Amino acid sequence: MKTIRLSIIGFGAVGQGVANALLHKQDYLESAGINLKVVAISDSRGACIDLDGVDLEAALERKNESGSVATSDVMSLEVISDVDHELVVEATPTNIDDGEPGLTYMLEAFRHGRHVVTSNKGPLALKYNQLCDEAKNNAVHFRYEATVGGAMPILNLAHDALAGNRIIGMEGILNGTCNYILSRMTEEGLSYQHVLGEAQELGYAETDPTYDVEGIDAACKLVILANSIFGMDVTYDDVEVTGITRITPEALTLAGGEGMVIKLIGEVKNGENGAIKVSPKLVPEQHPLAVGGTLNVALLKTDMAGPVCVTGKGAGSMETASAILSDIIAICRNSH
Amino acid sequence: MIVSMDLELKDRPGQLVQALKPLSTFGANIMSVLHQHDQRTPRGAIPVQVVFQLTNGKLNDIIAELENGGVRIVCVGKKLMYEEVTVILIGHIVHSDMGDTIDQIDSTGFAEVVSLSISMPGINEPSSASMVINAIDMTQLVKALDILKRVASEKDLLVIEPIEKDQLSVKT
C-alpha cells in the first residue's frame, strides 16, 4: 500500500467536494493500493492539522456549523511550508487579477518539493510557464485537470489517452453558466436579463456574473488549454473575447430558422493562422457541440484520431472533485 | 465554386473511370454524372456531363490531367457563386445605414448579400438580423466576412459567424 500525505488548501465547495470524495472512495482507493492521508485542511481563517490523518467527517461538520474548518490559527502558507506531506490540493478561489493567493501557495509547495493538484484557474491563466518550470525544477508533479471543464476530462485526454497525436485545433463550450443562459433563451424565447436572473436564483450564476457572461472564465480555460495542449506561451491578454450579454431572443429565433443554435464557443487554432478566441458562434442543431443545459463540451481535432469529442458537467462540487481525485491517483501511480 | 464539364469518351471499357479519376485526385466533389451511353456525338463518341464542386482552385490541374489521359473536353461551364454563409447580426442594424453595410459587400464583385431578415422588437432596442452572403469560392467568402466584420465593428454591430465548416464533417 502506497501512502501519500496531502493537504487541502481552501475548503469551499471544491475542497469539501474533495474531502467527500475521499470519504466515499476509501474502498476504491484501497483496492487500487493507494492510501491517501489528509494531514491538514486550511481555509481563510486557519487550519486543522493531524499528522495521523484529519477526521474528514468532523472537518466537514465543523465547516458546516461554524463556517471554518480551523482548529488552530496556522495559516495556509505555513501549512504548505511546515507540515510534512507530499501533495497539496490547492482549491482556493480563482482570482484573475494577480492569481493570489493560489499562485503563492503553488510556488511555495513546489519549493518544498510537494506535488500540486489544483482547480484554480487564475494562477495558470497568468503564470502557466513559470508554474510548470518551477514544478519541473523541483522534480514534482503539477496537475490541473479540474481547471478546465470540471468533470470533463480534456487535458488528460489530450496528454494521455491521445498521446502520439498532434492536436491541430480545439473548439468547445467551456462555461456552463453561459450555456445555461443561451439554452434557456433558445428554448423559452426569454430575454437575456430574465434568464440571467433565473440562473442567479438557481445558483448557476454569481451575483456579479461578469466573469462568466463576458467570456472571461472561458478565456482563462482556453489559455490553460493553449499552453498545456498546444504548447503555446500565451496569457489571458492574448485571447480575443466576446461575451453573451448582447445576444437577443430574436437572434436565437433567426438562428433557429436556419437550423442553428448560438453557443459561446472557445477555440484554439494551432499553426500559422493560430488564434485563441471566445465568441458567440452559430452551431448546427445536430452538431456534437450543440449541447444544452449547463453542459460543457470540447471537440479536439487530431492528426491521427481525427475529431474526438467529450462532453460532461463543467462545474459542481463532486464533479470538480472527480477531476482532482483522478489527478491525485495519477500522481500516486507515477511517483516513486 | 461549381464547375460543369461536357466530355467525350470513346466507346471502350474503363473510359468513365479514366474521366472521373482526376476529379477525385484533385479533391473535387462530384454532384452529378450524366453518362448517355445510347447517344453519340457527331464524332461518334459518348457524351458525358459532370458537375462538381471545387473549393481548392485546382480546375486547371483537373483539365490538364483529363487531357493527358486522352479525355476530350468539349466545354467547361462558367464559375458560379456557390459558397454561402449565414451570419447573425445584432445591434442598431437599420440606423447604422444598412444599405451601406450591404453595399460594402456587394461592391466587391466576388460576393453579395442574397438574403436579409430583420427582427425589430422595439424602438431603441437592438435589432437582430440573419444575413446570407454568397461568394464565388471559399477564399472570397472569407474575405467578404472580413469586410463585414470590419464594417460591423465600426458600426458597433455584433457578428455571429458559424463554427468552421470542416468541423461539420463530424457525423452525429
Coordinates of C-alpha atoms in Angstrom, one line a residue, chain B residues 12-172:
Chain B
R12 CA -14.4 1.4 -74.7
P13 CA -14.3 -0.2 -71.2
G14 CA -12.7 1.9 -68.5
Q15 CA -13.3 5.3 -70.1
L16 CA -15.6 6.6 -67.4
V17 CA -13.2 5.8 -64.7
Q18 CA -10.5 7.5 -66.6
A19 CA -12.6 10.6 -66.8
L20 CA -13.6 10.7 -63.1
K21 CA -10.3 9.8 -61.6
P22 CA -8.7 13.2 -62.0
L23 CA -11.7 14.8 -60.2
S24 CA -11.2 12.7 -57.1
T25 CA -7.4 13.1 -57.3
F26 CA -7.7 16.9 -57.1
G27 CA -10.4 16.9 -54.4
A28 CA -13.5 17.7 -56.5
N29 CA -16.8 16.8 -55.0
I30 CA -18.9 15.2 -57.8
M31 CA -22.5 16.3 -57.7
S32 CA -23.8 14.7 -60.8
V33 CA -22.6 12.5 -63.7
L34 CA -24.8 12.1 -66.8
H35 CA -23.5 9.2 -68.9
Q36 CA -25.5 8.9 -72.1
H37 CA -24.3 5.6 -73.5
D38 CA -27.1 5.3 -76.0
Q39 CA -26.2 8.6 -77.6
R40 CA -23.3 9.5 -79.9
T41 CA -21.7 12.9 -80.6
P42 CA -21.0 13.8 -84.3
R43 CA -17.5 12.4 -83.8
G44 CA -19.0 9.1 -82.7
A45 CA -18.0 9.4 -79.0
I46 CA -20.2 9.1 -75.9
P47 CA -21.2 12.4 -74.3
V48 CA -20.8 12.7 -70.6
Q49 CA -21.7 15.7 -68.4
V50 CA -20.2 16.1 -65.0
V51 CA -21.0 18.7 -62.4
F52 CA -18.7 19.1 -59.4
Q53 CA -17.9 21.3 -56.6
L54 CA -14.3 22.5 -56.2
T55 CA -13.0 24.5 -53.3
N56 CA -9.3 24.4 -53.8
G57 CA -8.9 26.2 -57.1
K58 CA -7.3 23.2 -58.9
L59 CA -9.5 23.4 -62.0
N60 CA -6.5 23.8 -64.3
D61 CA -4.9 20.7 -62.8
I62 CA -8.0 18.7 -63.4
I63 CA -8.2 19.9 -67.1
A64 CA -4.6 19.0 -67.7
E65 CA -4.9 15.6 -66.1
L66 CA -8.0 14.8 -68.2
E67 CA -6.3 15.9 -71.4
N68 CA -3.2 13.8 -70.5
G69 CA -5.5 10.8 -70.1
G70 CA -6.9 11.3 -73.6
V71 CA -10.4 12.5 -72.4
R72 CA -11.7 15.2 -74.8
I73 CA -13.2 18.2 -73.0
V74 CA -15.9 19.8 -75.1
C75 CA -16.7 22.7 -72.8
V76 CA -16.2 23.9 -69.3
G77 CA -19.1 25.7 -67.6
K78 CA -18.5 29.1 -66.1
K79 CA -17.9 29.6 -62.4
L80 CA -20.9 30.2 -60.3
M81 CA -21.2 31.9 -57.0
Y82 CA -21.6 28.9 -54.8
E83 CA -20.1 29.2 -51.4
E84 CA -22.6 30.5 -48.9
V85 CA -22.6 31.6 -45.3
T86 CA -25.3 32.7 -42.9
V87 CA -24.4 35.1 -40.1
I88 CA -26.4 36.8 -37.4
L89 CA -26.1 40.5 -36.7
I90 CA -27.2 42.2 -33.5
G91 CA -27.3 46.0 -32.9
H92 CA -28.7 49.1 -34.5
I93 CA -28.6 47.5 -37.9
V94 CA -31.1 49.7 -39.8
H95 CA -30.0 53.0 -38.2
S96 CA -26.3 52.3 -38.9
D97 CA -27.1 52.5 -42.6
M98 CA -28.0 49.0 -43.6
G99 CA -27.7 49.9 -47.3
D100 CA -24.1 50.8 -46.8
T101 CA -23.3 47.6 -44.9
I102 CA -24.7 45.6 -47.8
D103 CA -23.0 47.8 -50.5
Q104 CA -19.6 47.2 -48.9
I105 CA -20.0 43.5 -49.6
D106 CA -21.9 43.8 -53.0
S107 CA -19.3 46.2 -54.4
T108 CA -16.5 43.6 -54.1
G109 CA -17.8 41.9 -57.2
F110 CA -16.9 38.5 -55.7
A111 CA -19.5 38.3 -53.0
E112 CA -23.0 39.5 -52.5
V113 CA -25.7 39.7 -49.8
V114 CA -28.5 37.5 -51.1
S115 CA -30.9 37.5 -48.2
L116 CA -31.6 39.5 -45.1
S117 CA -34.3 39.1 -42.5
I118 CA -34.5 41.6 -39.7
S119 CA -36.4 41.4 -36.4
M120 CA -37.0 44.7 -34.7
P121 CA -38.6 44.2 -31.2
G122 CA -39.0 47.9 -30.3
I123 CA -37.8 51.4 -30.9
N124 CA -34.4 52.0 -29.4
E125 CA -33.9 48.3 -28.8
P126 CA -31.2 46.4 -30.7
S127 CA -32.4 44.6 -33.8
S128 CA -31.3 41.2 -34.9
A129 CA -30.8 40.0 -38.4
S130 CA -29.8 36.9 -40.3
M131 CA -27.8 37.7 -43.4
V132 CA -26.9 35.3 -46.2
I133 CA -23.8 36.0 -48.2
N134 CA -22.7 34.2 -51.4
A135 CA -19.3 34.3 -52.9
I136 CA -17.5 32.6 -55.8
D137 CA -15.3 30.5 -53.6
M138 CA -14.3 29.9 -50.0
T139 CA -11.3 32.3 -50.1
Q140 CA -13.5 35.1 -51.4
L141 CA -16.2 34.2 -48.8
V142 CA -13.7 34.6 -46.0
K143 CA -12.7 38.0 -47.5
A144 CA -16.3 39.1 -47.6
L145 CA -16.7 38.0 -44.0
D146 CA -13.7 40.0 -43.0
I147 CA -15.2 43.1 -44.7
L148 CA -18.5 42.5 -42.9
K149 CA -16.7 42.2 -39.5
R150 CA -14.7 45.4 -40.1
V151 CA -17.8 47.3 -41.1
A152 CA -19.8 45.8 -38.1
S153 CA -17.1 46.8 -35.7
E154 CA -17.2 50.4 -36.9
K155 CA -21.0 50.4 -36.5
D156 CA -20.9 48.6 -33.2
L157 CA -22.8 45.6 -34.5
L158 CA -22.1 42.1 -33.2
V159 CA -21.5 39.5 -35.9
I160 CA -22.1 35.8 -35.0
E161 CA -20.4 33.5 -37.5
P162 CA -20.9 29.8 -37.9
I163 CA -18.3 27.4 -36.5
E164 CA -15.7 26.3 -39.0
K165 CA -17.1 24.4 -41.9
D166 CA -14.7 21.5 -41.9
Q167 CA -15.9 20.7 -38.4
L168 CA -19.3 19.9 -39.9
S169 CA -17.9 16.7 -41.3
V170 CA -18.2 15.2 -37.9
K171 CA -21.2 12.9 -38.1
T172 CA -23.6 12.8 -35.2

